[in-house]
Tab-separated table of C-alpha atoms and ligand atoms in Angstrom:
chain	number	residue	atom	x	y	z
A	1	MET	CA	-2.569	-25.309	4.900
A	2	PRO	CA	-3.887	-21.883	3.770
A	3	ALA	CA	-1.657	-19.992	1.336
A	4	VAL	CA	-1.251	-16.976	3.643
A	5	THR	CA	-1.068	-17.143	7.462
A	6	TYR	CA	-0.459	-14.543	10.173
A	7	GLU	CA	1.801	-15.162	13.163
A	8	HIS	CA	1.160	-12.736	16.045
A	9	ILE	CA	4.391	-12.179	17.979
A	10	LYS	CA	3.424	-9.535	20.548
A	11	THR	CA	1.248	-6.493	21.211
A	12	CYS	CA	2.957	-3.293	22.347
A	13	ARG	CA	2.075	-2.643	25.999
A	14	GLN	CA	2.068	1.125	25.352
A	15	SER	CA	-0.317	1.089	22.320
A	16	GLY	CA	-2.533	-1.269	20.285
A	17	ALA	CA	0.341	-1.946	17.887
A	18	ARG	CA	1.125	-5.574	17.001
A	19	LEU	CA	4.402	-7.191	16.007
A	20	GLY	CA	3.825	-10.096	13.640
A	21	LYS	CA	4.868	-12.118	10.616
A	22	VAL	CA	2.906	-12.987	7.463
A	23	HIS	CA	3.841	-16.296	5.800
A	24	THR	CA	3.232	-16.676	2.043
A	25	PRO	CA	4.319	-19.130	-0.704
A	26	HIS	CA	7.156	-16.738	-1.677
A	27	GLY	CA	8.420	-16.205	1.854
A	28	SER	CA	7.510	-14.254	4.978
A	29	PHE	CA	7.506	-10.590	5.902
A	30	GLU	CA	7.526	-8.841	9.280
A	31	THR	CA	4.724	-6.495	10.310
A	32	PRO	CA	4.025	-3.601	10.671
A	33	ILE	CA	5.444	-3.136	7.195
A	34	PHE	CA	5.564	-0.631	4.326
A	35	MET	CA	5.060	-2.219	0.878
A	36	PRO	CA	6.560	-0.374	-2.148
A	37	VAL	CA	4.145	-0.016	-5.063
A	38	GLY	CA	5.199	-1.379	-8.463
A	39	THR	CA	2.102	-0.559	-10.533
A	40	LEU	CA	3.431	-1.673	-13.946
A	41	ALA	CA	5.445	-4.642	-12.602
A	42	THR	CA	8.275	-2.342	-11.571
A	43	VAL	CA	8.859	-0.137	-8.542
A	44	LYS	CA	9.634	2.910	-10.637
A	45	THR	CA	13.386	3.321	-11.415
A	46	MET	CA	14.392	0.571	-8.945
A	47	SER	CA	15.835	-2.861	-9.889
A	48	PRO	CA	14.907	-5.954	-7.825
A	49	ASP	CA	18.511	-6.080	-6.519
A	50	GLU	CA	18.191	-2.545	-5.129
A	51	LEU	CA	14.834	-3.410	-3.526
A	52	VAL	CA	16.430	-6.445	-1.861
A	53	GLU	CA	19.388	-4.282	-0.762
A	54	MET	CA	17.014	-1.855	1.033
A	55	ASN	CA	15.160	-4.828	2.576
A	56	ALA	CA	11.869	-4.480	0.716
A	57	GLN	CA	10.126	-7.710	1.806
A	58	ILE	CA	6.953	-7.501	-0.335
A	59	ILE	CA	5.947	-5.308	-3.276
A	60	LEU	CA	2.589	-4.407	-4.835
A	61	SER	CA	1.332	-4.362	-8.380
A	62	ASN	CA	-1.866	-3.456	-10.182
A	63	THR	CA	-4.387	-5.783	-11.821
A	64	TYR	CA	-6.030	-2.934	-13.751
A	65	HIS	CA	-2.798	-1.684	-15.344
A	66	LEU	CA	-1.338	-5.125	-16.144
A	67	TRP	CA	-4.640	-6.302	-17.638
A	68	LEU	CA	-4.602	-3.350	-20.038
A	69	ARG	CA	-0.861	-3.637	-20.727
A	70	PRO	CA	0.846	-6.075	-21.393
A	71	GLY	CA	-2.204	-8.325	-20.670
A	72	GLU	CA	-2.440	-11.082	-18.066
A	73	ASP	CA	-2.047	-13.734	-20.777
A	74	ILE	CA	1.514	-12.610	-21.579
A	75	ILE	CA	2.438	-12.560	-17.888
A	76	GLN	CA	0.854	-15.997	-17.394
A	77	GLU	CA	2.904	-17.338	-20.348
A	78	ALA	CA	6.030	-15.862	-18.698
A	79	GLY	CA	5.257	-18.079	-15.696
A	80	GLY	CA	3.545	-15.381	-13.629
A	81	LEU	CA	4.446	-11.959	-12.244
A	82	HIS	CA	7.368	-13.202	-10.098
A	83	LYS	CA	9.175	-14.653	-13.132
A	84	PHE	CA	8.136	-11.822	-15.460
A	85	MET	CA	9.689	-9.133	-13.213
A	86	ASN	CA	12.424	-11.297	-11.642
A	87	TRP	CA	11.129	-10.841	-8.064
A	88	ASP	CA	11.092	-13.963	-5.906
A	89	ARG	CA	9.684	-12.460	-2.704
A	90	PRO	CA	5.955	-11.913	-1.928
A	91	ILE	CA	3.765	-9.853	-4.270
A	92	LEU	CA	0.299	-8.387	-3.577
A	93	THR	CA	-2.016	-7.151	-6.327
A	94	ASP	CA	-4.998	-4.828	-6.043
A	95	SER	CA	-8.263	-5.966	-7.666
A	96	GLY	CA	-8.727	-3.128	-10.157
A	97	GLY	CA	-11.910	-1.471	-8.913
A	98	PHE	CA	-10.149	1.448	-7.289
A	99	GLN	CA	-7.995	2.105	-10.351
A	100	VAL	CA	-11.052	2.141	-12.623
A	101	PHE	CA	-12.527	4.908	-10.465
A	102	SER	CA	-9.320	6.875	-10.224
A	103	LEU	CA	-8.106	6.497	-13.807
A	104	SER	CA	-10.899	6.182	-16.331
A	105	ASP	CA	-13.859	8.354	-17.219
A	106	LEU	CA	-17.176	6.973	-18.383
A	107	ARG	CA	-17.843	4.320	-15.843
A	108	ASN	CA	-21.139	2.645	-15.006
A	109	ILE	CA	-21.357	0.598	-11.876
A	110	SER	CA	-23.990	-2.146	-11.633
A	111	GLU	CA	-24.579	-5.325	-9.666
A	112	GLU	CA	-22.657	-7.205	-12.370
A	113	GLY	CA	-19.543	-5.022	-12.253
A	114	VAL	CA	-18.060	-1.801	-13.653
A	115	GLU	CA	-18.149	-0.668	-17.276
A	116	PHE	CA	-15.494	1.899	-18.192
A	117	ARG	CA	-13.250	3.239	-20.918
A	118	SER	CA	-9.573	2.203	-21.000
A	119	HIS	CA	-7.399	5.175	-20.057
A	120	LEU	CA	-4.942	3.964	-22.724
A	121	SER	CA	-7.045	3.094	-25.788
A	122	GLY	CA	-10.444	4.537	-24.891
A	123	GLU	CA	-12.111	1.200	-25.679
A	124	LYS	CA	-15.080	0.150	-23.536
A	125	LEU	CA	-14.206	-2.542	-20.972
A	126	PHE	CA	-16.115	-4.412	-18.295
A	127	LEU	CA	-14.563	-5.509	-14.991
A	128	THR	CA	-16.443	-7.904	-12.713
A	129	PRO	CA	-15.510	-9.792	-9.539
A	130	GLU	CA	-15.051	-12.949	-11.637
A	131	LYS	CA	-12.871	-11.161	-14.227
A	132	SER	CA	-10.716	-9.609	-11.490
A	133	MET	CA	-10.162	-13.044	-9.931
A	134	HIS	CA	-9.321	-14.545	-13.334
A	135	ILE	CA	-6.710	-11.846	-13.986
A	136	GLN	CA	-5.165	-12.121	-10.504
A	137	ASN	CA	-5.091	-15.923	-10.721
A	138	ALA	CA	-3.196	-15.510	-14.032
A	139	LEU	CA	-0.724	-12.951	-12.590
A	140	GLY	CA	-0.032	-15.267	-9.635
A	141	PRO	CA	0.612	-12.863	-6.699
A	142	ASP	CA	0.806	-14.351	-3.198
A	143	ILE	CA	-1.919	-12.000	-1.926
A	144	MET	CA	-4.898	-10.873	-4.041
A	145	MET	CA	-7.584	-8.341	-3.180
A	146	ALA	CA	-11.329	-8.861	-3.530
A	147	PHE	CA	-13.109	-6.699	-6.129
A	148	ASP	CA	-14.655	-3.778	-4.264
A	149	GLU	CA	-16.139	-0.337	-4.776
A	150	CYS	CA	-14.232	2.501	-3.139
A	151	PRO	CA	-16.879	5.263	-3.135
A	152	PRO	CA	-15.781	8.887	-3.460
A	153	TYR	CA	-15.283	10.838	-0.222
A	154	PRO	CA	-17.558	12.038	1.294
A	155	ALA	CA	-20.527	9.814	0.459
A	156	GLU	CA	-24.097	9.939	1.818
A	157	HIS	CA	-25.077	7.182	4.248
A	158	ASP	CA	-27.731	5.758	1.902
A	159	TYR	CA	-25.330	5.493	-1.047
A	160	MET	CA	-22.601	4.067	1.178
A	161	LYS	CA	-24.945	1.453	2.690
A	162	ALA	CA	-25.987	0.173	-0.734
A	163	SER	CA	-22.337	0.204	-1.855
A	164	VAL	CA	-21.141	-1.740	1.223
A	165	GLU	CA	-23.830	-4.387	0.694
A	166	ARG	CA	-22.849	-4.761	-2.973
A	167	THR	CA	-19.139	-4.951	-2.067
A	168	SER	CA	-20.030	-7.766	0.369
A	169	ARG	CA	-21.927	-9.623	-2.385
A	170	TRP	CA	-18.944	-9.065	-4.725
A	171	ALA	CA	-16.609	-10.478	-2.071
A	172	GLU	CA	-18.686	-13.670	-1.996
A	173	ARG	CA	-18.520	-13.899	-5.801
A	174	CYS	CA	-14.728	-13.455	-5.596
A	175	LEU	CA	-14.420	-16.398	-3.202
A	176	GLU	CA	-16.557	-18.473	-5.600
A	177	ALA	CA	-14.429	-17.507	-8.613
A	178	HIS	CA	-11.016	-17.893	-6.935
A	179	GLN	CA	-9.246	-20.746	-8.780
A	180	ARG	CA	-6.039	-20.963	-6.690
A	181	PRO	CA	-6.941	-20.645	-2.952
A	182	HIS	CA	-4.152	-23.114	-2.069
A	183	ASP	CA	-1.367	-20.789	-3.254
A	184	GLN	CA	-2.914	-17.331	-3.362
A	185	GLY	CA	-4.412	-15.673	-0.298
A	186	LEU	CA	-7.515	-13.556	-1.035
A	187	PHE	CA	-8.104	-10.558	1.280
A	188	GLY	CA	-11.536	-8.970	1.781
A	189	ILE	CA	-11.699	-5.151	1.723
A	190	VAL	CA	-13.755	-3.360	4.397
A	191	GLN	CA	-15.637	-0.304	3.179
A	192	GLY	CA	-18.212	1.979	4.822
A	193	GLY	CA	-16.664	5.455	4.541
A	194	GLU	CA	-16.780	7.403	7.811
A	195	HIS	CA	-20.026	5.752	8.985
A	196	PRO	CA	-19.266	3.540	12.032
A	197	ASP	CA	-22.397	1.392	11.570
A	198	LEU	CA	-21.449	0.647	7.956
A	199	ARG	CA	-17.803	-0.070	8.804
A	200	ARG	CA	-19.047	-2.604	11.382
A	201	GLN	CA	-21.527	-4.130	8.907
A	202	SER	CA	-18.862	-4.397	6.198
A	203	ALA	CA	-16.333	-5.962	8.587
A	204	GLU	CA	-18.876	-8.473	9.975
A	205	ASP	CA	-20.021	-9.451	6.455
A	206	LEU	CA	-16.433	-10.137	5.367
A	207	VAL	CA	-15.318	-11.838	8.596
A	208	SER	CA	-18.261	-14.238	8.200
A	209	LEU	CA	-16.645	-15.283	4.872
A	210	ASP	CA	-13.404	-16.110	6.733
A	211	PHE	CA	-10.736	-14.449	4.534
A	212	PRO	CA	-7.029	-15.032	5.401
A	213	GLY	CA	-6.584	-11.252	5.749
A	214	TYR	CA	-8.560	-8.002	5.681
A	215	ALA	CA	-7.878	-4.650	4.058
A	216	ILE	CA	-9.378	-1.390	5.266
A	217	GLY	CA	-10.384	0.424	2.085
A	218	GLY	CA	-12.152	3.676	1.349
A	219	LEU	CA	-9.487	5.744	3.123
A	220	SER	CA	-6.667	7.965	1.911
A	221	VAL	CA	-9.200	9.418	-0.514
A	222	GLY	CA	-9.018	13.017	0.703
A	223	GLU	CA	-10.408	12.685	4.225
A	224	PRO	CA	-8.667	14.552	7.077
A	225	LYS	CA	-6.163	12.481	9.092
A	226	ASP	CA	-8.306	12.597	12.240
A	227	VAL	CA	-11.207	11.074	10.273
A	228	MET	CA	-8.903	8.265	9.080
A	229	ASN	CA	-7.713	7.602	12.639
A	230	ARG	CA	-11.306	7.566	13.956
A	231	VAL	CA	-12.415	5.151	11.210
A	232	LEU	CA	-9.497	2.830	12.104
A	233	GLU	CA	-10.574	2.876	15.758
A	234	GLU	CA	-14.154	2.049	14.676
A	235	THR	CA	-13.126	-0.765	12.327
A	236	THR	CA	-10.233	-2.811	13.796
A	237	PRO	CA	-12.274	-4.034	16.817
A	238	PHE	CA	-14.449	-6.012	14.355
A	239	LEU	CA	-11.494	-7.678	12.637
A	240	PRO	CA	-9.958	-10.891	14.013
A	241	ASP	CA	-6.668	-10.546	15.943
A	242	ASN	CA	-5.156	-13.559	14.180
A	243	LYS	CA	-5.352	-12.154	10.640
A	244	PRO	CA	-3.324	-9.324	8.991
A	245	ARG	CA	-4.883	-5.870	8.579
A	246	TYR	CA	-3.882	-3.831	5.490
A	247	LEU	CA	-4.659	-0.086	5.337
A	248	MET	CA	-4.790	0.649	1.605
A	249	GLY	CA	-3.026	3.634	0.092
A	250	VAL	CA	-1.445	4.913	3.305
A	251	GLY	CA	0.774	6.736	3.451
A	252	SER	CA	2.862	9.496	4.824
A	253	ALA	CA	5.278	8.854	7.711
A	254	ASP	CA	2.890	10.165	10.402
A	255	SER	CA	-0.036	8.103	9.017
A	256	LEU	CA	2.081	4.933	9.042
A	257	ILE	CA	2.938	5.441	12.716
A	258	ASP	CA	-0.644	6.391	13.665
A	259	GLY	CA	-1.955	3.361	11.736
A	260	ALA	CA	0.459	1.004	13.504
A	261	VAL	CA	-0.565	2.484	16.862
A	262	ARG	CA	-4.178	1.536	15.944
A	263	GLY	CA	-3.327	-2.067	15.086
A	264	VAL	CA	-2.681	-1.882	11.328
A	265	ASP	CA	-0.068	-4.350	9.995
A	266	MET	CA	0.414	-3.499	6.284
A	267	PHE	CA	0.663	-0.202	4.412
A	268	ASP	CA	1.310	0.902	0.832
A	269	CYS	CA	1.632	4.231	-0.928
A	270	VAL	CA	3.026	5.663	-4.138
A	271	LEU	CA	4.345	8.767	-2.326
A	272	PRO	CA	8.063	7.836	-1.989
A	273	THR	CA	8.646	7.306	-5.730
A	274	ARG	CA	6.092	9.924	-6.817
A	275	ILE	CA	7.586	12.846	-4.846
A	276	ALA	CA	11.094	11.626	-5.735
A	277	ARG	CA	10.322	12.472	-9.366
A	278	ASN	CA	10.355	16.173	-8.547
A	279	GLY	CA	13.267	15.924	-6.140
A	280	THR	CA	11.292	15.988	-2.882
A	281	LEU	CA	12.933	13.881	-0.168
A	282	MET	CA	11.702	12.529	3.161
A	283	THR	CA	14.343	13.118	5.850
A	284	SER	CA	14.397	12.674	9.637
A	285	SER	CA	14.007	16.439	10.022
A	286	GLY	CA	11.169	16.834	7.534
A	287	ARG	CA	10.812	17.201	3.775
A	288	LEU	CA	13.708	18.526	1.695
A	289	VAL	CA	13.239	19.904	-1.834
A	290	VAL	CA	16.716	19.287	-3.203
A	291	ARG	CA	16.305	21.452	-6.321
A	292	ASN	CA	16.285	24.585	-4.128
A	293	ALA	CA	19.262	26.914	-4.778
A	294	ALA	CA	20.091	26.666	-1.065
A	295	TYR	CA	21.620	23.236	-1.740
A	296	ALA	CA	23.835	24.227	-4.701
A	297	ARG	CA	26.980	24.123	-2.514
A	298	ASP	CA	25.647	21.832	0.221
A	299	PHE	CA	27.941	18.787	0.236
A	300	ARG	CA	26.185	17.031	3.139
A	301	PRO	CA	24.101	13.881	2.501
A	302	LEU	CA	20.345	14.215	1.941
A	303	ASP	CA	19.790	13.066	5.539
A	304	GLU	CA	22.744	12.941	7.961
A	305	LYS	CA	20.881	10.347	10.039
A	306	CYS	CA	20.248	8.038	7.053
A	307	SER	CA	22.403	4.941	6.485
A	308	CYS	CA	21.244	4.283	2.910
A	309	ARG	CA	23.632	3.829	-0.023
A	310	VAL	CA	22.608	7.213	-1.458
A	311	CYS	CA	23.293	9.142	1.764
A	312	ARG	CA	26.612	7.325	2.171
A	313	ASN	CA	27.876	8.218	-1.312
A	314	TYR	CA	26.257	11.360	-2.724
A	315	SER	CA	25.761	14.995	-1.685
A	316	ARG	CA	22.762	17.301	-1.858
A	317	ALA	CA	24.701	19.462	-4.338
A	318	TYR	CA	25.281	16.545	-6.704
A	319	ILE	CA	21.692	15.253	-6.489
A	320	ARG	CA	20.377	18.819	-6.985
A	321	HIS	CA	22.534	19.042	-10.126
A	322	LEU	CA	21.149	15.730	-11.451
A	323	ILE	CA	17.527	16.718	-10.799
A	324	LYS	CA	18.000	20.172	-12.352
A	325	SER	CA	19.632	18.507	-15.382
A	326	ASN	CA	16.808	15.968	-15.661
A	327	GLU	CA	19.359	13.174	-15.318
A	328	THR	CA	17.772	9.723	-14.747
A	329	LEU	CA	20.259	8.971	-11.982
A	330	GLY	CA	18.685	11.843	-10.033
A	331	LEU	CA	15.287	10.096	-10.066
A	332	ARG	CA	16.887	6.819	-9.082
A	333	LEU	CA	18.850	8.220	-6.132
A	334	CYS	CA	15.811	10.132	-4.790
A	335	SER	CA	13.524	7.087	-5.193
A	336	TYR	CA	16.042	4.811	-3.490
A	337	HIS	CA	16.419	7.150	-0.500
A	338	ASN	CA	12.654	7.757	-0.070
A	339	LEU	CA	11.805	4.052	-0.235
A	340	HIS	CA	14.622	3.265	2.205
A	341	PHE	CA	13.323	6.038	4.501
A	342	LEU	CA	9.852	4.454	4.859
A	343	LEU	CA	11.243	0.901	5.062
A	344	GLN	CA	13.660	2.026	7.792
A	345	LEU	CA	10.846	3.918	9.567
A	346	MET	CA	8.829	0.687	9.809
A	347	GLU	CA	11.890	-1.213	11.086
A	348	ASN	CA	12.140	1.448	13.823
A	349	VAL	CA	8.396	1.027	14.526
A	350	ARG	CA	8.857	-2.755	14.892
A	351	GLU	CA	11.805	-2.147	17.253
A	352	ALA	CA	9.707	0.288	19.338
A	353	ILE	CA	6.933	-2.346	19.616
A	354	ARG	CA	9.501	-4.950	20.714
A	355	ASN	CA	10.494	-2.497	23.487
A	356	ASP	CA	6.866	-1.505	24.345
A	357	ARG	CA	7.559	2.141	23.565
A	358	LEU	CA	5.776	2.989	20.277
A	359	LEU	CA	4.058	6.110	21.715
A	360	ASP	CA	7.422	7.405	22.945
A	361	PHE	CA	8.883	6.724	19.479
A	362	ARG	CA	5.917	8.564	17.936
A	363	GLU	CA	6.637	11.566	20.140
A	364	GLU	CA	10.346	11.597	19.234
A	365	PHE	CA	9.725	11.121	15.496
A	366	PHE	CA	6.989	13.776	15.293
A	367	GLU	CA	9.181	16.240	17.200
A	368	ALA	CA	12.205	15.710	14.934
A	369	TYR	CA	10.150	15.646	11.695
A	370	GLY	CA	8.084	18.696	12.618
A	371	PHE	CA	4.647	17.022	12.674
A	372	ASN	CA	2.162	18.568	15.058
A	373	LYS	CA	1.751	16.382	18.114
A	374	PRO	CA	-1.981	15.747	18.891
B	401	NE8	N1	-9.147	-2.008	-3.957
B	401	NE8	C1	-8.969	-0.846	-3.304
B	401	NE8	N2	-7.789	-0.180	-3.477
B	401	NE8	C2	-7.599	1.009	-2.821
B	401	NE8	C3	-6.399	1.742	-3.031
B	401	NE8	C4	-5.283	1.241	-3.943
B	401	NE8	C5	-4.172	0.576	-3.154
B	401	NE8	C6	-3.143	-0.076	-4.059
B	401	NE8	C7	-2.931	-1.451	-3.990
B	401	NE8	C8	-1.989	-2.062	-4.828
B	401	NE8	C9	-1.265	-1.294	-5.738
B	401	NE8	C10	-1.483	0.079	-5.804
B	401	NE8	C11	-2.419	0.693	-4.972
B	401	NE8	C12	-6.257	2.972	-2.370
B	401	NE8	N3	-5.238	3.870	-2.439
B	401	NE8	C13	-5.615	4.912	-1.637
B	401	NE8	N4	-6.816	4.671	-1.049
B	401	NE8	C14	-7.243	3.471	-1.517
B	401	NE8	C15	-8.433	2.752	-1.274
B	401	NE8	C16	-8.615	1.526	-1.953
B	401	NE8	C17	-9.840	0.757	-1.794
B	401	NE8	O1	-10.774	1.151	-1.047
B	401	NE8	N5	-9.950	-0.391	-2.478
B	402	ZN	ZN1	19.300	8.045	2.583
C-alpha cells in the first residue's frame, strides 16, 4: 500500500475543479486545500491547538531551514518533525532547492547538486538530490518533494530545456535515494517555465517515474497571473487524474480559486502570516490595513462575514491598538484571522464543487472582494 493515495470524489460540472481526499500515514485531508506554511517547524505565532481549531488539515515545513537549524539529526532524535513540533496531522516538506535560490548568495549549480553559502553562518554547503532525501527521510514528513531547480523568471528556452532535463535526472536520483517509500510519499515537481513544450516534457518525464503525486513548480516567481493560468492549462492535461496536483507557492485568494478551477488540488503560501505581521488582513470585501487611523474608533470585527474566534471576540480598534503598540497578541490575532480566511475560502470552494457551481462562486467572490473579473 503506497504511503500517500488520492481518492477522487467528483469533478465540478461547471469547471475542471476536482473534489478529492489525500490519505497519508498521519491522516487524510480534503482537496482542494490551502496548506499553512511552518518554515521553522512552526506556523508563525500559531500553536498546534489553534491550527486544529481553524481546521488546518496539513502544514508545510522547510528542509533547507531545518537542515541549517536545528539540524535534521536533532529532529530525528526527537522522533521526527511530528513529535518535535507536537503536530499529529499530515506534514509536507519542500526539498530545499528553491530556498537555496531564494535565500543564499554564491550558489553554483552542477549536475551533482547546488553549492551555496548558508544564509545563517556563511559557511559553504552542498545540497544534492541524495542529501535532500536523507534530510527529509530524517525529518519524517508524510509528503516529501523531489530536489528540483526552480529557474528564475523569465528564462530562455535553451536554459530552461537543460534545466528541465537535469531536474528529471535529479528526480530519478531522488527515487533511488528515498529510504522510506512505505511511509513517506515523494512528489515529483514539474518545471518548464512558460514554455508549453518543456512543461509537457517535464510532466511526461516525471509521470513515467510514477510518483504518488505531482507538484507544479516554477510558478509564483513574479510571472503575471494570466501566464500562471495559461501554464496550468498547458500542464495539468499531462498529469494523471488519479494523483494529487500541488501548485507550489500559490497564493492569493484569486489565484487559489483560479488554480482550483484548472484542476489544482493543493496550495501553499506564506502570505497570510507574512502580511499579518504588518497588520494587513484579508476580508470578504478586500484587504484591510488595520493600522490606519480610520479604524481607531471602529468597534466592528475585522470582517463582519467571518466566523473566526478573532472576529467573534475582538474589534478593529483593539487590534489596531495592539499592532500600533507592537504587541505580540496583535500579530497572533491577525495571523489567526488570515489563516482562517484562506482555510474557510477553500472550504467554500469545496462546497461550490459539491454543488457544481465553482464558476458562479468565483464570480460572487471576485465581485465582493473587488478582484477584476476576466
Ligand atoms: N521545490 C520548489 N519549491 C517551490 C516553492 C516553495 C514552496 C514551499 C514548500 C514548502 C514550504 C515552503 C514553501 C515556491 N514558492 C513559490 N514558488 C515556488 C516554486 C517552487 C519550485 O519550483 N520548487
Ligand atoms: Zn476572522
